[in-house]
Amino acid sequence: MAERAAGGTARAAVAALTDDFTESTAPVGDTAGDGPLGWEGYADSRVRATARTGEQESVVHGLATVGGQRCVLISFEFGFLGGSLGQRTGDRLEAAYEEAARRGLPLVSLIATGGSRMQEGMIALTQLHRVARASARLRAAGPAQIAVVRDPTTGGGWATLGAGADVILALPGAQVGFAGSRVRPPDADPSAYTAEGQFAAGQVDAIVAPEDLRETVGHWLRLLTRRTDPSASVSVSGTSVSGATQGPDVAQVPGATPAPDATSASDTTLAPAPTAVPLPPPAPVPSAPVATELPRTGWDAVLRARSADRPRAHAYLDAYFALRMPLSGDRCGGRDPGLLCGFGLRDGAPVAYVAQCGTATRPAGYRTAARVIRLADRLGVPVLTLVDTPGAANDAEAERSGAGPAIADAFAAIAAARVPVTTLVIGEGGSGGALALASPDRTHVTADSYFSVIAPELAAAILKRSPDRVRATADQLRLRPQDLVELGVARSVVGAAPAEDGGVPPREGGPG
């Protein structure tokens, strides 16, 4: 089982992951007797669970270092009543979220739970409200949330701490799903409730072997930890704490006002004031792997962009990043293998990336891209997009999957981004399906690319022109790289070799 491979207990999982761990003091309070429902035998069950595990509750939390990066860590003890969430579990989880916000640190959750604790009835179920509210307020305050789903991760624990995280990593073979094994339909496909099934459905970002988990989480913490000014302050639970940058050249992140917490013994929920992160410089424009002469005609540009021999997204990303960590899936049931998304290190600084791979982009791809762009914007990380698509997928399944709304969401994510978005068109720039992932003011093009309102063949068909006029139509569309610079659509042409006739090269743009 994946759980055994990762270290069965909460503390074994912590030890396997961290460089060091300092447990935080648990909130004051304990469940009296047989609990809020007077469930006969509940008190004895807790006593036996403590004797068996050494824990007072189903979670432990504290400050940790993973791969040299600081974080707040939560670890579930499945041996304590199945890692279930009760009222005192909620106290500890809320305290962990609050500590992450107060310190401005990412939150990492090592999850193994069967869901809400039935012996506490609705009091247990309403802890999910507390966790969701604490997660939302931590997100508003800025720090990233990373979930590691162990075996099993089901019920409300999956639907809050797990599926609600920014980055979701799963151990191989782990049971993952809202429905636990005893409450599913008898004819349900068991593969749907596995880590691998959730990855295929776009709900999990990566399957990580236990021996790779420490390095993987360390990389993610390095990429997602916000760069802030420790001399500034932000209000959490009505207290001024350090960690948020103020001053000019910052992007404001709206805070949230707390609602009264009926399930808490005291009002200690998160209440972050508006925080800010410095606006980063634009991501540097990638270099072209090879220099290419500018195309002489529009049709030449189209043929070069469609050539199987030109460099693709993988080549650009591999040359650009010293470290690259992928994000996968739209969290709505879909993945697009023709779109690469994630975060990477460029010259020691994080950059988010969205890269089309030359195929028609699916709705799941646009939704995944929007998710990554919004996360980068929240964390103050610049974005690089590589455009290369004949257009958005336009088959019937794409329409049923929400092609229009997905493209609209991608447009909106870029339009709302406060961090700079840099785009390089590296191949085909096919109409709105390409434009949806392009920067409105920092777009560059390679010498073997084109960008057009429509493919020349389709334009000729719409205009009822004969096939022999497709080439002339390509010229009329002015889709060549040098045309795009002249029209002001692109800042520069990247990787243009000197023309044999000594022609004047196009103007060059800035660094981003």
PDB file of C-alpha atoms in Angstrom, residues 183-361:
ATOM      1  CA  VAL A 183     -20.207   3.888   0.380  1.00  0.00           C
ATOM      2  CA  ARG A 184     -19.682   3.571  -3.383  1.00  0.00           C
ATOM      3  CA  PRO A 185     -22.146   2.014  -5.822  1.00  0.00           C
ATOM      4  CA  PRO A 186     -21.450  -1.701  -6.099  1.00  0.00           C
ATOM      5  CA  ASP A 187     -20.786  -1.456  -9.822  1.00  0.00           C
ATOM      6  CA  ALA A 188     -18.473   1.592  -9.605  1.00  0.00           C
ATOM      7  CA  ASP A 189     -15.215   1.427 -11.546  1.00  0.00           C
ATOM      8  CA  PRO A 190     -12.558   1.021  -8.808  1.00  0.00           C
ATOM      9  CA  SER A 191      -9.883   2.710 -10.920  1.00  0.00           C
ATOM     10  CA  ALA A 192     -11.766   6.013 -10.662  1.00  0.00           C
ATOM     11  CA  TYR A 193     -11.009   6.102  -6.939  1.00  0.00           C
ATOM     12  CA  THR A 194      -7.245   5.787  -7.239  1.00  0.00           C
ATOM     13  CA  ALA A 195      -4.457   8.339  -7.457  1.00  0.00           C
ATOM     14  CA  GLU A 196      -3.834   7.260 -11.022  1.00  0.00           C
ATOM     15  CA  GLY A 197      -7.510   7.611 -11.936  1.00  0.00           C
ATOM     16  CA  GLN A 198      -7.670  11.083 -10.410  1.00  0.00           C
ATOM     17  CA  PHE A 199      -4.541  12.089 -12.320  1.00  0.00           C
ATOM     18  CA  ALA A 200      -6.050  10.888 -15.593  1.00  0.00           C
ATOM     19  CA  ALA A 201      -9.172  12.928 -14.813  1.00  0.00           C
ATOM     20  CA  GLY A 202      -7.210  16.122 -14.190  1.00  0.00           C
ATOM     21  CA  GLN A 203      -7.771  16.235 -10.423  1.00  0.00           C
ATOM     22  CA  VAL A 204      -4.177  15.512  -9.346  1.00  0.00           C
ATOM     23  CA  ASP A 205      -1.067  17.281 -10.625  1.00  0.00           C
ATOM     24  CA  ALA A 206       1.446  14.444 -10.311  1.00  0.00           C
ATOM     25  CA  ILE A 207       1.970  10.912  -9.003  1.00  0.00           C
ATOM     26  CA  VAL A 208       5.132  10.942  -6.885  1.00  0.00           C
ATOM     27  CA  ALA A 209       6.985   7.883  -5.621  1.00  0.00           C
ATOM     28  CA  PRO A 210       7.644   7.959  -1.865  1.00  0.00           C
ATOM     29  CA  GLU A 211      11.414   8.060  -2.370  1.00  0.00           C
ATOM     30  CA  ASP A 212      11.028  11.192  -4.539  1.00  0.00           C
ATOM     31  CA  LEU A 213       8.587  13.017  -2.300  1.00  0.00           C
ATOM     32  CA  ARG A 214      11.070  15.020  -0.202  1.00  0.00           C
ATOM     33  CA  GLU A 215      12.840  16.396  -3.271  1.00  0.00           C
ATOM     34  CA  THR A 216       9.588  17.094  -5.113  1.00  0.00           C
ATOM     35  CA  VAL A 217       7.966  18.981  -2.243  1.00  0.00           C
ATOM     36  CA  GLY A 218      11.208  20.875  -1.671  1.00  0.00           C
ATOM     37  CA  HIS A 219      11.251  21.978  -5.300  1.00  0.00           C
ATOM     38  CA  TRP A 220       7.640  23.113  -5.122  1.00  0.00           C
ATOM     39  CA  LEU A 221       8.270  25.094  -1.946  1.00  0.00           C
ATOM     40  CA  ARG A 222      11.200  26.814  -3.604  1.00  0.00           C
ATOM     41  CA  LEU A 223       9.076  27.735  -6.616  1.00  0.00           C
ATOM     42  CA  LEU A 224       5.947  28.832  -4.744  1.00  0.00           C
ATOM     43  CA  THR A 225       7.252  30.659  -1.671  1.00  0.00           C
ATOM     44  CA  ARG A 226       6.318  34.310  -2.013  1.00  0.00           C
ATOM     45  CA  ARG A 227       9.065  36.932  -2.069  1.00  0.00           C
ATOM     46  CA  THR A 228       7.926  39.551   0.461  1.00  0.00           C
ATOM     47  CA  ASP A 229       9.306  42.420   2.507  1.00  0.00           C
ATOM     48  CA  PRO A 230       9.607  41.195   6.114  1.00  0.00           C
ATOM     49  CA  SER A 231       9.460  44.771   7.449  1.00  0.00           C
ATOM     50  CA  ALA A 232       5.849  45.250   6.329  1.00  0.00           C
ATOM     51  CA  SER A 233       2.805  43.875   8.083  1.00  0.00           C
ATOM     52  CA  VAL A 234      -0.572  42.312   7.464  1.00  0.00           C
ATOM     53  CA  SER A 235      -3.463  41.815   9.861  1.00  0.00           C
ATOM     54  CA  VAL A 236      -4.386  38.246  10.775  1.00  0.00           C
ATOM     55  CA  SER A 237      -7.102  37.715  13.385  1.00  0.00           C
ATOM     56  CA  GLY A 238      -6.891  41.387  14.243  1.00  0.00           C
ATOM     57  CA  THR A 239      -3.151  41.258  14.971  1.00  0.00           C
ATOM     58  CA  SER A 240      -0.401  42.969  12.997  1.00  0.00           C
ATOM     59  CA  VAL A 241       2.131  40.421  11.790  1.00  0.00           C
ATOM     60  CA  SER A 242       5.115  40.542   9.485  1.00  0.00           C
ATOM     61  CA  GLY A 243       5.335  39.229   5.969  1.00  0.00           C
ATOM     62  CA  ALA A 244       3.508  41.432   3.445  1.00  0.00           C
ATOM     63  CA  THR A 245       5.162  43.950   1.196  1.00  0.00           C
ATOM     64  CA  GLN A 246       3.885  47.523   0.947  1.00  0.00           C
ATOM     65  CA  GLY A 247       4.932  50.542  -1.075  1.00  0.00           C
ATOM     66  CA  PRO A 248       5.072  51.373  -4.771  1.00  0.00           C
ATOM     67  CA  ASP A 249       5.271  48.828  -7.582  1.00  0.00           C
ATOM     68  CA  VAL A 250       3.188  46.258  -5.776  1.00  0.00           C
ATOM     69  CA  ALA A 251       0.177  44.177  -6.704  1.00  0.00           C
ATOM     70  CA  GLN A 252      -2.647  44.363  -4.180  1.00  0.00           C
ATOM     71  CA  VAL A 253      -4.254  41.114  -3.034  1.00  0.00           C
ATOM     72  CA  PRO A 254      -7.657  41.654  -1.436  1.00  0.00           C
ATOM     73  CA  GLY A 255      -8.179  40.264   2.045  1.00  0.00           C
ATOM     74  CA  ALA A 256     -11.289  38.875   3.652  1.00  0.00           C
ATOM     75  CA  THR A 257     -13.485  39.814   6.598  1.00  0.00           C
ATOM     76  CA  PRO A 258     -14.238  36.929   8.963  1.00  0.00           C
ATOM     77  CA  ALA A 259     -17.725  35.732   9.660  1.00  0.00           C
ATOM     78  CA  PRO A 260     -18.613  34.682  13.216  1.00  0.00           C
ATOM     79  CA  ASP A 261     -17.426  31.149  13.888  1.00  0.00           C
ATOM     80  CA  ALA A 262     -20.094  29.200  15.716  1.00  0.00           C
ATOM     81  CA  THR A 263     -17.943  26.070  15.911  1.00  0.00           C
ATOM     82  CA  SER A 264     -14.955  27.760  17.522  1.00  0.00           C
ATOM     83  CA  ALA A 265     -14.423  28.221  21.203  1.00  0.00           C
ATOM     84  CA  SER A 266     -12.967  31.647  20.441  1.00  0.00           C
ATOM     85  CA  ASP A 267     -12.765  33.873  17.372  1.00  0.00           C
ATOM     86  CA  THR A 268      -9.284  32.935  16.185  1.00  0.00           C
ATOM     87  CA  THR A 269     -10.082  32.484  12.520  1.00  0.00           C
ATOM     88  CA  LEU A 270      -8.031  34.136   9.833  1.00  0.00           C
ATOM     89  CA  ALA A 271      -8.821  37.727   8.938  1.00  0.00           C
ATOM     90  CA  PRO A 272      -6.135  38.895   6.531  1.00  0.00           C
ATOM     91  CA  ALA A 273      -6.073  42.514   5.518  1.00  0.00           C
ATOM     92  CA  PRO A 274      -5.167  43.385   1.932  1.00  0.00           C
ATOM     93  CA  THR A 275      -1.634  42.236   1.287  1.00  0.00           C
ATOM     94  CA  ALA A 276       0.767  42.977  -1.517  1.00  0.00           C
ATOM     95  CA  VAL A 277       3.642  41.405  -3.357  1.00  0.00           C
ATOM     96  CA  PRO A 278       6.281  43.205  -5.392  1.00  0.00           C
ATOM     97  CA  LEU A 279       5.633  43.209  -9.109  1.00  0.00           C
ATOM     98  CA  PRO A 280       8.366  41.023 -10.633  1.00  0.00           C
ATOM     99  CA  PRO A 281      10.236  41.907 -13.823  1.00  0.00           C
ATOM    100  CA  PRO A 282       8.900  40.222 -16.976  1.00  0.00           C
ATOM    101  CA  ALA A 283      10.118  36.742 -17.782  1.00  0.00           C
ATOM    102  CA  PRO A 284      13.027  36.956 -20.253  1.00  0.00           C
ATOM    103  CA  VAL A 285      12.135  36.138 -23.846  1.00  0.00           C
ATOM    104  CA  PRO A 286      13.440  32.662 -24.758  1.00  0.00           C
ATOM    105  CA  SER A 287      16.102  32.343 -27.423  1.00  0.00           C
ATOM    106  CA  ALA A 288      15.343  30.394 -30.566  1.00  0.00           C
ATOM    107  CA  PRO A 289      17.198  27.056 -30.684  1.00  0.00           C
ATOM    108  CA  VAL A 290      18.220  27.752 -34.284  1.00  0.00           C
ATOM    109  CA  ALA A 291      18.421  30.902 -36.411  1.00  0.00           C
ATOM    110  CA  THR A 292      16.124  31.015 -39.408  1.00  0.00           C
ATOM    111  CA  GLU A 293      15.771  33.449 -42.271  1.00  0.00           C
ATOM    112  CA  LEU A 294      12.561  35.414 -42.371  1.00  0.00           C
ATOM    113  CA  PRO A 295       9.941  34.014 -44.761  1.00  0.00           C
ATOM    114  CA  ARG A 296       9.564  35.832 -48.071  1.00  0.00           C
ATOM    115  CA  THR A 297       5.839  35.154 -48.462  1.00  0.00           C
ATOM    116  CA  GLY A 298       2.911  34.502 -46.191  1.00  0.00           C
ATOM    117  CA  TRP A 299       2.601  30.937 -47.439  1.00  0.00           C
ATOM    118  CA  ASP A 300       6.303  30.365 -46.719  1.00  0.00           C
ATOM    119  CA  ALA A 301       5.619  31.435 -43.125  1.00  0.00           C
ATOM    120  CA  VAL A 302       2.721  28.983 -42.835  1.00  0.00           C
ATOM    121  CA  LEU A 303       4.762  26.071 -44.227  1.00  0.00           C
ATOM    122  CA  ARG A 304       7.679  26.769 -41.873  1.00  0.00           C
ATOM    123  CA  ALA A 305       5.383  26.939 -38.852  1.00  0.00           C
ATOM    124  CA  ARG A 306       3.790  23.639 -39.825  1.00  0.00           C
ATOM    125  CA  SER A 307       7.090  21.881 -40.491  1.00  0.00           C
ATOM    126  CA  ALA A 308       7.739  18.807 -38.388  1.00  0.00           C
ATOM    127  CA  ASP A 309      11.421  19.774 -38.225  1.00  0.00           C
ATOM    128  CA  ARG A 310      11.108  23.082 -36.371  1.00  0.00           C
ATOM    129  CA  PRO A 311      11.720  23.238 -32.589  1.00  0.00           C
ATOM    130  CA  ARG A 312       8.714  22.577 -30.341  1.00  0.00           C
ATOM    131  CA  ALA A 313       7.750  23.616 -26.837  1.00  0.00           C
ATOM    132  CA  HIS A 314       9.810  20.938 -25.082  1.00  0.00           C
ATOM    133  CA  ALA A 315      13.015  22.210 -26.709  1.00  0.00           C
ATOM    134  CA  TYR A 316      12.328  25.788 -25.655  1.00  0.00           C
ATOM    135  CA  LEU A 317      11.393  24.859 -22.081  1.00  0.00           C
ATOM    136  CA  ASP A 318      14.357  22.526 -21.587  1.00  0.00           C
ATOM    137  CA  ALA A 319      16.772  25.240 -22.713  1.00  0.00           C
ATOM    138  CA  TYR A 320      15.026  27.964 -20.706  1.00  0.00           C
ATOM    139  CA  PHE A 321      14.648  26.428 -17.234  1.00  0.00           C
ATOM    140  CA  ALA A 322      17.213  24.992 -14.840  1.00  0.00           C
ATOM    141  CA  LEU A 323      14.343  23.302 -12.955  1.00  0.00           C
ATOM    142  CA  ARG A 324      10.824  22.662 -14.180  1.00  0.00           C
ATOM    143  CA  MET A 325       7.876  21.216 -12.240  1.00  0.00           C
ATOM    144  CA  PRO A 326       4.663  20.375 -14.106  1.00  0.00           C
ATOM    145  CA  LEU A 327       1.055  21.071 -13.170  1.00  0.00           C
ATOM    146  CA  SER A 328      -1.573  18.973 -14.878  1.00  0.00           C
ATOM    147  CA  GLY A 329      -5.341  19.045 -15.154  1.00  0.00           C
ATOM    148  CA  ASP A 330      -8.189  21.508 -15.003  1.00  0.00           C
ATOM    149  CA  ARG A 331      -9.713  20.166 -11.730  1.00  0.00           C
ATOM    150  CA  CYS A 332     -12.942  19.710 -13.703  1.00  0.00           C
ATOM    151  CA  GLY A 333     -12.343  16.203 -15.029  1.00  0.00           C
ATOM    152  CA  GLY A 334     -10.011  16.913 -17.922  1.00  0.00           C
ATOM    153  CA  ARG A 335      -6.397  17.019 -19.073  1.00  0.00           C
ATOM    154  CA  ASP A 336      -4.875  18.258 -22.304  1.00  0.00           C
ATOM    155  CA  PRO A 337      -1.630  16.439 -23.189  1.00  0.00           C
ATOM    156  CA  GLY A 338      -1.013  19.089 -25.851  1.00  0.00           C
ATOM    157  CA  LEU A 339      -0.485  21.820 -23.255  1.00  0.00           C
ATOM    158  CA  LEU A 340       2.451  21.982 -20.825  1.00  0.00           C
ATOM    159  CA  CYS A 341       1.957  24.009 -17.641  1.00  0.00           C
ATOM    160  CA  GLY A 342       3.878  24.518 -14.427  1.00  0.00           C
ATOM    161  CA  PHE A 343       6.561  26.540 -12.679  1.00  0.00           C
ATOM    162  CA  GLY A 344      10.297  26.603 -13.270  1.00  0.00           C
ATOM    163  CA  LEU A 345      13.500  28.330 -12.210  1.00  0.00           C
ATOM    164  CA  ARG A 346      15.126  30.771 -14.610  1.00  0.00           C
ATOM    165  CA  ASP A 347      18.319  32.451 -13.358  1.00  0.00           C
ATOM    166  CA  GLY A 348      17.359  31.448  -9.827  1.00  0.00           C
ATOM    167  CA  ALA A 349      13.899  33.052  -9.945  1.00  0.00           C
ATOM    168  CA  PRO A 350      10.531  31.324 -10.422  1.00  0.00           C
ATOM    169  CA  VAL A 351       8.609  31.716 -13.668  1.00  0.00           C
ATOM    170  CA  ALA A 352       5.231  30.147 -14.440  1.00  0.00           C
ATOM    171  CA  TYR A 353       4.821  28.694 -17.904  1.00  0.00           C
ATOM    172  CA  VAL A 354       2.007  27.711 -20.264  1.00  0.00           C
ATOM    173  CA  ALA A 355       3.153  26.110 -23.525  1.00  0.00           C
ATOM    174  CA  GLN A 356       1.114  24.832 -26.450  1.00  0.00           C
ATOM    175  CA  CYS A 357       2.646  21.852 -28.261  1.00  0.00           C
ATOM    176  CA  GLY A 358       1.309  22.334 -31.782  1.00  0.00           C
ATOM    177  CA  THR A 359      -2.028  20.579 -31.373  1.00  0.00           C
ATOM    178  CA  ALA A 360      -5.537  22.009 -31.207  1.00  0.00           C
ATOM    179  CA  THR A 361      -5.938  23.095 -27.585  1.00  0.00           C
TER     180      THR A 361
END
